[in-house]
Coordinates of C-alpha atoms and ligand atoms in Angstrom, one line a residue:
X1 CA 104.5 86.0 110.6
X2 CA 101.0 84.8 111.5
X3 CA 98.8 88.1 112.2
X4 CA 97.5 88.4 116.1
X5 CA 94.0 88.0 117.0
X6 CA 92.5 91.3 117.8
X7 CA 89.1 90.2 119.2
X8 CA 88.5 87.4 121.1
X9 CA 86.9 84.2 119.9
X10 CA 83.7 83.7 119.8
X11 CA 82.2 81.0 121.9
X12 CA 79.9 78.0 121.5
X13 CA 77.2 80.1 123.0
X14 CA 78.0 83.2 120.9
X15 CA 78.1 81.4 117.6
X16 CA 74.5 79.4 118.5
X17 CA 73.3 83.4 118.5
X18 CA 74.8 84.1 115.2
X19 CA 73.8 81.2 113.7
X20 CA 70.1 81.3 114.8
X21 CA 69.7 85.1 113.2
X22 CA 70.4 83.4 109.6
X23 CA 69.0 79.7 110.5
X24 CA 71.8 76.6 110.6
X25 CA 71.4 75.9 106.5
X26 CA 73.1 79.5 106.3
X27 CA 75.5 79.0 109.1
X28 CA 78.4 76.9 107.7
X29 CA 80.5 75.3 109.7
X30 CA 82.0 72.5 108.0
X31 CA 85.4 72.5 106.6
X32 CA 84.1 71.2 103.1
X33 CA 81.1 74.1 103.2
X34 CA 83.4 77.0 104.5
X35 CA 85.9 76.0 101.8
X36 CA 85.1 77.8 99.1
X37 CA 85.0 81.3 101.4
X38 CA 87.6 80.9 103.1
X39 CA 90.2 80.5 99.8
X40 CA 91.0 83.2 97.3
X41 CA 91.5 82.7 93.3
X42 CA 95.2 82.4 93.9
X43 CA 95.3 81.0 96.8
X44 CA 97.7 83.3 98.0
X45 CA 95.1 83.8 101.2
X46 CA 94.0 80.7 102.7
X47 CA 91.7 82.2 106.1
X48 CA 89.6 80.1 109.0
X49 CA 86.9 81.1 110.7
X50 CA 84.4 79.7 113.2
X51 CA 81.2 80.4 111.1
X52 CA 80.5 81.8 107.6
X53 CA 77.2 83.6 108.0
X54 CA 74.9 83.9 104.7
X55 CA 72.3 86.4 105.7
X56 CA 69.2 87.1 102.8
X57 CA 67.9 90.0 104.1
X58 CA 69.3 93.6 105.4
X59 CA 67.1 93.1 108.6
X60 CA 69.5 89.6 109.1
X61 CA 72.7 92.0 108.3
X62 CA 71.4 94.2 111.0
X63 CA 71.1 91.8 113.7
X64 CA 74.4 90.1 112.9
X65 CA 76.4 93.1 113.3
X66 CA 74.5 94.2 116.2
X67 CA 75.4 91.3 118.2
X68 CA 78.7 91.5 116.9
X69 CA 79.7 95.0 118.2
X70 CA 77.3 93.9 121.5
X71 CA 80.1 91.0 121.7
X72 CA 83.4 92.5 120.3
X73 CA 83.4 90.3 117.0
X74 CA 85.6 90.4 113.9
X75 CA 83.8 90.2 111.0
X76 CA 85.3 90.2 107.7
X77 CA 82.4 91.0 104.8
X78 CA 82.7 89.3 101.7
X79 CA 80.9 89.3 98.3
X80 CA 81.8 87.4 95.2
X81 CA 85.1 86.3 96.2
X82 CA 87.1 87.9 93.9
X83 CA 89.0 91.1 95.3
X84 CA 93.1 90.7 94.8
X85 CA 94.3 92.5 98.1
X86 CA 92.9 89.4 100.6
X87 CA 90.7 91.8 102.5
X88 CA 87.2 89.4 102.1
X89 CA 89.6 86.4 103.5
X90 CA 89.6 85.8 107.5
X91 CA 93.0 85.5 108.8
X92 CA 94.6 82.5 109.9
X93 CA 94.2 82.7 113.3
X94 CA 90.3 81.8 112.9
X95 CA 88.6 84.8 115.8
X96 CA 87.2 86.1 112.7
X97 CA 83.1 85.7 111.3
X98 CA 82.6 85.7 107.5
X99 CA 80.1 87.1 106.1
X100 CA 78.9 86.6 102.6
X101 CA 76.7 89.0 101.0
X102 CA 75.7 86.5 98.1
X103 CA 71.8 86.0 99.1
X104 CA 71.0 89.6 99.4
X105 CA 70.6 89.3 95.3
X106 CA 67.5 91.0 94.3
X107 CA 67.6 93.9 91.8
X108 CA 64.7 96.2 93.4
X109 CA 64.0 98.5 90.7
X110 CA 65.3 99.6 87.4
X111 CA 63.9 102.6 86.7
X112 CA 64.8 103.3 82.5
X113 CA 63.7 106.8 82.0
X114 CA 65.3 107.8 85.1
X115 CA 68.4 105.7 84.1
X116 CA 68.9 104.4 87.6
X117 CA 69.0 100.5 89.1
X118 CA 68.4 99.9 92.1
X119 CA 70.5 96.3 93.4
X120 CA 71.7 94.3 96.4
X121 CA 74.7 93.9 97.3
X122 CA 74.9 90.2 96.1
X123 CA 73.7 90.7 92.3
X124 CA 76.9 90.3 90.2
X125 CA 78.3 92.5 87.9
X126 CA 77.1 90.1 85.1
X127 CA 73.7 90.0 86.4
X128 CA 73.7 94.5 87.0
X129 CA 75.2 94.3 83.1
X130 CA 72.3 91.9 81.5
X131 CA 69.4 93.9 83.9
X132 CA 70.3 97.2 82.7
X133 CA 70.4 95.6 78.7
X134 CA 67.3 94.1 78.9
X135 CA 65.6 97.6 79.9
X136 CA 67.6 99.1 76.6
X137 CA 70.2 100.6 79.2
X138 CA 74.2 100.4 79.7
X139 CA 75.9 99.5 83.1
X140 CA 79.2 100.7 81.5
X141 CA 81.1 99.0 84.8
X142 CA 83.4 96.2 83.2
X143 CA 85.7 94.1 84.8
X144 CA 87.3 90.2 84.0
X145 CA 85.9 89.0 86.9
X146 CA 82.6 90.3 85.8
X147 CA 80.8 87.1 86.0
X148 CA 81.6 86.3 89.8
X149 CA 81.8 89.7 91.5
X150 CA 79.2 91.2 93.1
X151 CA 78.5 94.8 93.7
X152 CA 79.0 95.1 97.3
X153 CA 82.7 94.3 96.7
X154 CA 82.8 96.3 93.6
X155 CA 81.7 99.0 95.5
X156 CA 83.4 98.4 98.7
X157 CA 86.4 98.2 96.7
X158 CA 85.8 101.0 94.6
X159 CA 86.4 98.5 91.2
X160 CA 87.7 100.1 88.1
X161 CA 88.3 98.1 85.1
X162 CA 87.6 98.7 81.2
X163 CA 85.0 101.4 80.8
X164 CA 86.5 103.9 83.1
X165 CA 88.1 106.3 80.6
X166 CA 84.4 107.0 79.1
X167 CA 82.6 106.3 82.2
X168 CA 84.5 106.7 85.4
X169 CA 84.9 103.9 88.5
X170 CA 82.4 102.2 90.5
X171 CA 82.6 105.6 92.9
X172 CA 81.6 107.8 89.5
X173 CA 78.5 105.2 89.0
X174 CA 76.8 105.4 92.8
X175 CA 73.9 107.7 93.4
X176 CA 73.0 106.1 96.4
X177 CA 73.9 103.3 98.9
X178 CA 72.1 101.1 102.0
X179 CA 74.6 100.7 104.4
X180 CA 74.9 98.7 107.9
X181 CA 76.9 100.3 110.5
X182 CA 79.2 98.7 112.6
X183 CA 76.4 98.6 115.3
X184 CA 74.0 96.9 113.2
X185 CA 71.9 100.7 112.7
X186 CA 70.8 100.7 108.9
X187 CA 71.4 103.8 106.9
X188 CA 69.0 104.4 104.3
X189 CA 71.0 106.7 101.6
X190 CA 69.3 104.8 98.6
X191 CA 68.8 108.0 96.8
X192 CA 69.0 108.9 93.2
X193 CA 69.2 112.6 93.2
X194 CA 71.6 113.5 91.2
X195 CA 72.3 116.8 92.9
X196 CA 72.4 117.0 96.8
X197 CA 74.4 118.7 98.6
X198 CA 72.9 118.7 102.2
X199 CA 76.4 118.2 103.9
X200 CA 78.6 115.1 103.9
X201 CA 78.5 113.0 101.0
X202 CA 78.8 109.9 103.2
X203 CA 77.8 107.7 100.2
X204 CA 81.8 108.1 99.4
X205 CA 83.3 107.0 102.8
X206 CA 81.6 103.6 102.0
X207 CA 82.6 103.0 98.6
X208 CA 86.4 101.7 98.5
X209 CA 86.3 101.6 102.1
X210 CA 87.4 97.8 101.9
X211 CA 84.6 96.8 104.2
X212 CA 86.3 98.4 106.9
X213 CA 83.9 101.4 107.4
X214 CA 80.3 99.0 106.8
X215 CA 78.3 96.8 105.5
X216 CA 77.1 98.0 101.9
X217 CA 73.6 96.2 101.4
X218 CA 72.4 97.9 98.2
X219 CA 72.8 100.8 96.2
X220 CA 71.4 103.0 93.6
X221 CA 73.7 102.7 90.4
X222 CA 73.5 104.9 87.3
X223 CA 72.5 104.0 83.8
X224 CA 72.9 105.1 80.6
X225 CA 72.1 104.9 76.7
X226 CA 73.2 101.7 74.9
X227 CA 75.2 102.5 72.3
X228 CA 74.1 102.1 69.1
X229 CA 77.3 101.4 67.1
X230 CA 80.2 100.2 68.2
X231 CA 84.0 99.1 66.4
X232 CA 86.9 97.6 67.6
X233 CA 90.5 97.5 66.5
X234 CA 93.3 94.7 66.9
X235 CA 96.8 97.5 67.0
X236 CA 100.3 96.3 66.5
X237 CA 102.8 98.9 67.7
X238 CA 106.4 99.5 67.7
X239 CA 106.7 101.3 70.9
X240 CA 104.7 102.2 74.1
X241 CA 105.5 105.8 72.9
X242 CA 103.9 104.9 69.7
X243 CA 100.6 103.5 72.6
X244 CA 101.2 107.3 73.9
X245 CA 101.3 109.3 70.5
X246 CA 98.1 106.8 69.0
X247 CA 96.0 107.7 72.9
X248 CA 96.4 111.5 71.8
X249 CA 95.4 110.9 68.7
X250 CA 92.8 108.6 69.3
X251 CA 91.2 110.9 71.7
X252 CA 91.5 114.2 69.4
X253 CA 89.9 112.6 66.7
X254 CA 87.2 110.5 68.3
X255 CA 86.3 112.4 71.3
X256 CA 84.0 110.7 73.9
X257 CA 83.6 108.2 71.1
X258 CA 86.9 106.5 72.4
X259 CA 85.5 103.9 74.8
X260 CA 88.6 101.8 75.7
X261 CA 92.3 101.9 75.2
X262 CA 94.2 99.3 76.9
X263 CA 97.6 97.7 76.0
X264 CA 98.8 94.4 75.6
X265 CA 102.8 93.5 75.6
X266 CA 104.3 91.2 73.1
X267 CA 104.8 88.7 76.2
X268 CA 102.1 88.5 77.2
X269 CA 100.3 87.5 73.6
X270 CA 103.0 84.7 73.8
X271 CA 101.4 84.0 77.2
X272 CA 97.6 83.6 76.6
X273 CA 98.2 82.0 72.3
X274 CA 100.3 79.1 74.1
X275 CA 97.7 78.8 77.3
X276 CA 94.5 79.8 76.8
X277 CA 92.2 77.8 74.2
X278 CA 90.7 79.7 71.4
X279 CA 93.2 82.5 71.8
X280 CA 95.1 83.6 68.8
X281 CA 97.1 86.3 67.1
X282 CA 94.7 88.3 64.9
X283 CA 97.6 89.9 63.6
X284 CA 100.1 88.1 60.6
X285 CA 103.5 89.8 61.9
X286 CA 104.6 90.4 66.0
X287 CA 105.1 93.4 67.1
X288 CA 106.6 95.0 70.9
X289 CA 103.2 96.3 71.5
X290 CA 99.3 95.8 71.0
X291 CA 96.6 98.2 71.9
X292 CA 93.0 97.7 72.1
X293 CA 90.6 100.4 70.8
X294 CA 87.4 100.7 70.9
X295 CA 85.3 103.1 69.5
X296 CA 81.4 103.6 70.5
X297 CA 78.4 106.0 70.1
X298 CA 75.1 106.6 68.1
X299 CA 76.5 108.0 64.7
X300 CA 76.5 105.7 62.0
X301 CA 80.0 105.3 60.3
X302 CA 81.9 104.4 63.5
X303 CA 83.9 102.1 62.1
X304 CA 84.6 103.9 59.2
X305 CA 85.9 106.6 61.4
X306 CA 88.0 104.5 63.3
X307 CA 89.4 103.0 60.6
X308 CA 90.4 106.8 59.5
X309 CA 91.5 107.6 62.3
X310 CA 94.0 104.1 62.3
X311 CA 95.0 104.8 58.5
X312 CA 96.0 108.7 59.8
X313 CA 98.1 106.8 62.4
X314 CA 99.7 104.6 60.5
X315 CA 100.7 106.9 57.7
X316 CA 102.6 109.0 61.2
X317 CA 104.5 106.3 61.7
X318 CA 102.7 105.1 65.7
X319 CA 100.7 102.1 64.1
X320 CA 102.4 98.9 62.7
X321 CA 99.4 97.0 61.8
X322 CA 95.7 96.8 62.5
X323 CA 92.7 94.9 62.7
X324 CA 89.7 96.0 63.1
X325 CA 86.5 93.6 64.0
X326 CA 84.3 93.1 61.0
X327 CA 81.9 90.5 63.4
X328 CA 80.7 90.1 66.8
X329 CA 82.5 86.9 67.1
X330 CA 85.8 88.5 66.6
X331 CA 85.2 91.4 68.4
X332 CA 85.2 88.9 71.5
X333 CA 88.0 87.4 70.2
X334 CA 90.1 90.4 70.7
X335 CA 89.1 91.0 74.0
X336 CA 89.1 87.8 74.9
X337 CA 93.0 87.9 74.5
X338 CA 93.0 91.2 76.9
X339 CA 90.5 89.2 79.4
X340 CA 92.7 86.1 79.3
X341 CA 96.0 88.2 80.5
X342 CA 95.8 87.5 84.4
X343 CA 94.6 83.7 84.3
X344 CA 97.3 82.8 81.5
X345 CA 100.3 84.1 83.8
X346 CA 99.6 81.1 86.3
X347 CA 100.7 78.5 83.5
X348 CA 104.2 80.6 83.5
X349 CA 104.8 80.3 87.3
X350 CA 104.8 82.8 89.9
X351 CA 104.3 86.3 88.6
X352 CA 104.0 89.7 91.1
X353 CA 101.2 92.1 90.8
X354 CA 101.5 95.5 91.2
X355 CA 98.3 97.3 90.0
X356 CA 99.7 100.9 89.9
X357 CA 98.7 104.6 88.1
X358 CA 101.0 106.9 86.9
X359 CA 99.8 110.1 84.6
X360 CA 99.3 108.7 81.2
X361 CA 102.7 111.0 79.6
X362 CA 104.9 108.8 82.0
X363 CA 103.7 105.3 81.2
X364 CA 106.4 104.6 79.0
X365 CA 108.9 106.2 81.6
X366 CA 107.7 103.6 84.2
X367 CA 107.5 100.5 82.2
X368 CA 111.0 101.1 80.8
X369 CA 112.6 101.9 84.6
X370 CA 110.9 99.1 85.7
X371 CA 112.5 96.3 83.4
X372 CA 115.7 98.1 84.0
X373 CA 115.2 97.9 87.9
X374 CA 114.1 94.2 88.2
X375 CA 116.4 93.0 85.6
X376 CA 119.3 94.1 88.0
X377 CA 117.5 92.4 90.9
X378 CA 116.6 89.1 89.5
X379 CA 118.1 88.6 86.3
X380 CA 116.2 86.5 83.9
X381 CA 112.3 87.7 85.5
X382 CA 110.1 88.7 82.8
X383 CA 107.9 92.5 83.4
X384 CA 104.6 91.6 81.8
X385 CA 102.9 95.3 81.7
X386 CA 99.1 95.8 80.2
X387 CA 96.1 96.9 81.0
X388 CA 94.2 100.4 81.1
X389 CA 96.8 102.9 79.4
X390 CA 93.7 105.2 78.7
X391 CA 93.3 106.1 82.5
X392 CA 97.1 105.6 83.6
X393 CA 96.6 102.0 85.1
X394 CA 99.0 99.6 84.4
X395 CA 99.0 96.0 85.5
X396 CA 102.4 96.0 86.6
X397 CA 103.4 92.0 86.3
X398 CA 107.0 90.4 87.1
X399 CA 106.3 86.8 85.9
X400 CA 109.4 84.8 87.5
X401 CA 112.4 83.7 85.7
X402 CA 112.1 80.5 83.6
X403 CA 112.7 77.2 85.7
X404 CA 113.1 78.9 89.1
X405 CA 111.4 77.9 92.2
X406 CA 108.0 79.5 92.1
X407 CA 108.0 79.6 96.0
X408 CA 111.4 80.8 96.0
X409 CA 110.9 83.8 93.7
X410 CA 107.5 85.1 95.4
X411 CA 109.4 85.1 98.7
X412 CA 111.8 87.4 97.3
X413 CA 108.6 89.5 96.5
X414 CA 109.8 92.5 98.7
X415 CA 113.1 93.3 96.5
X416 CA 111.1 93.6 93.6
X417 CA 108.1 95.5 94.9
X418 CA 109.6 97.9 97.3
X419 CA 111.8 99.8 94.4
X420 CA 108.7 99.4 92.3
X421 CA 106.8 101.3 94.4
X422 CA 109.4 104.2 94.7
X423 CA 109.2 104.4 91.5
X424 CA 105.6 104.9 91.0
X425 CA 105.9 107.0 93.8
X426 CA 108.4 109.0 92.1
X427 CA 106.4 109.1 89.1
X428 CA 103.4 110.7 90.9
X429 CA 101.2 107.8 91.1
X430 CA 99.5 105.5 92.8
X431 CA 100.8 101.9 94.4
X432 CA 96.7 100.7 94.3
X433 CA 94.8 101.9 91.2
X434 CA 92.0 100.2 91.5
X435 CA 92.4 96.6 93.5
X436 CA 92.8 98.3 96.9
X437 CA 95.1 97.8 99.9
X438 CA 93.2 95.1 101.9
X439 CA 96.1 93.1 103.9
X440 CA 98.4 93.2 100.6
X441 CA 99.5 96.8 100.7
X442 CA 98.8 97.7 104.3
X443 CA 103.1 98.1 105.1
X444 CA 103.1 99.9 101.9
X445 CA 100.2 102.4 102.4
X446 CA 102.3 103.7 105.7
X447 CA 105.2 104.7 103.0
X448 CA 103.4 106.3 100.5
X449 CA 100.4 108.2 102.3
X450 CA 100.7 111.6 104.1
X451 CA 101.1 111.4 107.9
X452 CA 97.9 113.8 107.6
X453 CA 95.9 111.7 105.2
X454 CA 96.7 108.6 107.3
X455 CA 95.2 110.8 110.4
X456 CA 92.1 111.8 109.0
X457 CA 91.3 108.2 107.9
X458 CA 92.3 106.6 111.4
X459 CA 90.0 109.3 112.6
X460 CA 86.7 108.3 110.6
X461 CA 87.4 104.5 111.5
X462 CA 87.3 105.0 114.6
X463 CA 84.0 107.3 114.7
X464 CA 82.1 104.8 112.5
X465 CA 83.6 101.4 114.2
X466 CA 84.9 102.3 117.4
X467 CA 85.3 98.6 119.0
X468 CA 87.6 98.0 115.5
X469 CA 85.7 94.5 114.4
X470 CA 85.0 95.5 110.8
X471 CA 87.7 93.7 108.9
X472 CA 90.1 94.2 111.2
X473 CA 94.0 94.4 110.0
X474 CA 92.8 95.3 106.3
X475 CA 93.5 98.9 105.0
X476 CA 95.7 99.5 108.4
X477 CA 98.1 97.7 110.3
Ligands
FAD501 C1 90.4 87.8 86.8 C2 90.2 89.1 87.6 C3 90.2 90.3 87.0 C4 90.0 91.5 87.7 N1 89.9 92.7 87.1 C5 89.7 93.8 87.8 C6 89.7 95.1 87.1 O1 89.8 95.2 85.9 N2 89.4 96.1 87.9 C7 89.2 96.1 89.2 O2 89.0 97.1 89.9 N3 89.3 94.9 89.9 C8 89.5 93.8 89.2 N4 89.6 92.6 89.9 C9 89.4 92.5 91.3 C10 88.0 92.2 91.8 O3 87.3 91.4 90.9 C11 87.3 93.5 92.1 O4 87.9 94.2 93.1 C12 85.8 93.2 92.5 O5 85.2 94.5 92.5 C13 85.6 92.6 93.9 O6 84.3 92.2 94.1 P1 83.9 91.0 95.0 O7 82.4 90.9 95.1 O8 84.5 89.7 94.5 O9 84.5 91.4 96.4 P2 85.2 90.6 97.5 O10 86.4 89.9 97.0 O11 84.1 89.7 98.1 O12 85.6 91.7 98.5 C14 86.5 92.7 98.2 C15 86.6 93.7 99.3 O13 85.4 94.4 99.5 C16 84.9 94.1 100.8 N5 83.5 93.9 100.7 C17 82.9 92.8 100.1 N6 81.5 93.0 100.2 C18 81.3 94.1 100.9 C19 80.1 94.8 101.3 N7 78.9 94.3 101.0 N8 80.2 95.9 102.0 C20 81.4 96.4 102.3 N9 82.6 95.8 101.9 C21 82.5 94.7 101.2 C22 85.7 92.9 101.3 O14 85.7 92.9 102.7 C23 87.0 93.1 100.7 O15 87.8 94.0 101.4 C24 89.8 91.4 89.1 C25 89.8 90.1 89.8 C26 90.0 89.0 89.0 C27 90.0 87.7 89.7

């Protein structure tokens, strides 16, 4: 059903007064220049709106929203493009104003000793990465997407990814943050104390707020040393306990060392060898399971020690098989089959996301109920699990049966993902790890979320955007 305009639309005059803040070059209105905006990776949100606004400076931010609250308009913020819930795409019905935060891109300051960066909200997450290498310094933030993201979504959406078992989330990484209210005032929180505990933390409203709360225009991230050695290993498994028993071990015997741990099902090697070009096997025999591990610090002999810690493994019985990278080249190519996981599922037809967390001890419990449940739903649909075992976040795929309809199985997405989500319920998790609930989840977050929790949030919404026109319908119903 096609969602109800909230806010009304904006008028000829109106949109002459939004495009005049920004100048006409940065106020699209052309189907072939809105295009791009207005149409997500998987096109499974295709939006309209009357204008996409590009403002380059926080003083253009301010005026735009300021003569959107002043007029009751929707506007839906958007930075790289990239989040997986839909909340950067306008709905269909078109009342909507997009605005893209991709010109506010200057890095301000990166301050090495102090190991803090100071960025807009339009520098990517590649660009954040290669600022903080050139001053000797690691932005440990990680994602596949990496390249096209920008850190006012990563923040807005609280992005997780590969480095969070060493280093946290985007939230764990955020000193400070420039934010635009609803009513176009600027708040200047842009600090990098790392202690302050003058009342609110308000810097944590913002961040996975979804856009609904304000307009992040920069923020103070933190930095930290590069490491100076680093080794990664290729693991065949025979079981996702064997992923669970290797994790312990892993951790006990490499401490903070242990930098990433993800998993990789048999599947879905099958997936990106046969799709993606330059993928391949680095291991002679299959196995049910791979793991990724990677192993990082400043003590020389870090490989050694994680090939120690494999051999001990394998002589328990939890390791199969192992490879560990003996060259920068293949140390890409072994992620390069992790990074490859989502985009090689498109050449298999439809396949349903669930991005969920469970604590780590029940991973295998989930992954196994799951193929149970959907095999008894839709016979023949293949569960595609991997991702970030280390912190409990699974990428809980169903890629459809061979030879169905692709349209016909992902409208059948509701039998699959409400039992799903009961499960991870069930489990103690959570239905949104790290992607958010934008307009995807917003049915489901009603299930899952205390009456009181939902209460407190409707309650800071409405103190921070009281006329409800930022992003609208995303988050809530
Ligand atoms: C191949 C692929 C792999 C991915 N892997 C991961 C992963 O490992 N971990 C992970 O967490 N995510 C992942 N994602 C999801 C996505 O890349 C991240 O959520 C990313 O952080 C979104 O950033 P963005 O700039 O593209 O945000 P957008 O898509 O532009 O926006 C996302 C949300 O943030 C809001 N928003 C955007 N800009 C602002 C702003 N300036 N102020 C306030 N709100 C704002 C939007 O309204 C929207 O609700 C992946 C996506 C892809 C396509």
């Amino acid at each position: 059903m096609m969602e109800q305009p909230r806010t009304p639309m904006p008028g000829a005059e109106l949109l002459a007064q939004f495009a005049a803040i920004v100048g006409p070059a940065n106020a699209l209105t052309a189907p072939h220049d809105q295009a791009p905006y207005l149409r997500e990776w998987r096109d499974h949100y295709v939006g309209r709106t009357p204008v996409v606004l590009r403002p380059s400076t926080v003083a253009e931010v301010s005026a735009i929203m300021a003569l959107a609250h002043a007029s009751g308009t929707a506007v839906v913020p958007q930075s790289g493009n990239t989040g997986l819930v839909g909340g950067q795409i306008p709905f269909e019905h078109g009342h909507e104003v997009l605005l893209n935060l991709s010109r506010l891109d200057r890095i301000r300051a990166v301050d090495a000793s102090g190991d803090t960066m100071t960025v807009e909200a339009g520098v990517t997450l590649a660009a954040v990465q290669q600022a903080a290498a050139t001053a000797g310094r690691l932005f440990p933030l990680s994602l596949a997407s990496e390249g096209s993201c920008r850190i006012g979504g990563v923040l807005g959406t609280n992005a997780g990814g590969v480095g969070v078992l060493a280093y946290g989330n985007a939230r764990d990484l955020t000193l400070g943050l420039e934010v635009v209210l609803a009513d176009g005032r600027m708040w200047d929180g842009l600090t990098a104390l790392r202690k302050d505990n003058t009342g609110y933390d308000l810097r944590h409203l913002f961040v996975g707020s979804e856009g609904t709360l304000g307009i992040i225009t920069a923020a103070v991230l933190k930095l930290f040393a590069r490491p100076t050695e680093l080794a990664t290993a290729f693991v065949g498994l025979p079981s996702l306990e064997a992923a669970r028993d290797l994790f312990r071990h892993a951790r006990a015997s490499c401490g903070p060392a242990l930098t990433a741990f993800e998993i990789l099902p048999r599947l879905g090697i099958d997936f990106v060898t046969r799709h993606m070009p330059n993928c391949r096997d680095p291991l002679t025999s299959s196995h049910p399971w791979y793991a990724l591990v990677e192993v990082s610090g400043f003590a020389a002999g870090t490989s050694e020690r994680l090939e120690t810690m494999l051999a001990d493994a394998m002589e328990q019985g939890f390791v199969a098989d192992a490879a560990v990278a003996g060259s920068l080249a293949q140390t890409q190519a072994f992620w390069a089959l992790r990074e490859n996981m989502s985009e090689s599922q498109k050449f298999e037809g439809g396949s349903l996301k669930h991005d969920v967390s469970v604590p780590i001890d029940r991973i295998p419990e989930l992954v196994r109920r799951t193929a149970v449940l959907v095999e008894q739903i839709m016979p023949g649909c293949r569960p595609l699990p991997f991702g970030h075992f280390g912190d409990g976040n699974i990428h809980l795929n169903i890629s459809q049966p061979p030879g169905m309809d692709k349209a016909t199985y992902l409208a059948r997405w509701r039998e699959i993902t409400g039992p799903i989500y009961a499960l991870v319920t069930e489990l103690n998790g959570s239905i949104s790890a790290e992607h958010g609930i934008g307009r995807a989840k917003r049915e489901d977050l009603l299930l899952v979320k205390p009456p009181v929790a939902l209460d407190m949030m409707r309650a800071v919404k409405k103190a921070l955007d009281p006329k409800g026109i930022l992003n609208p319908g995303r988050i809530f119903e």
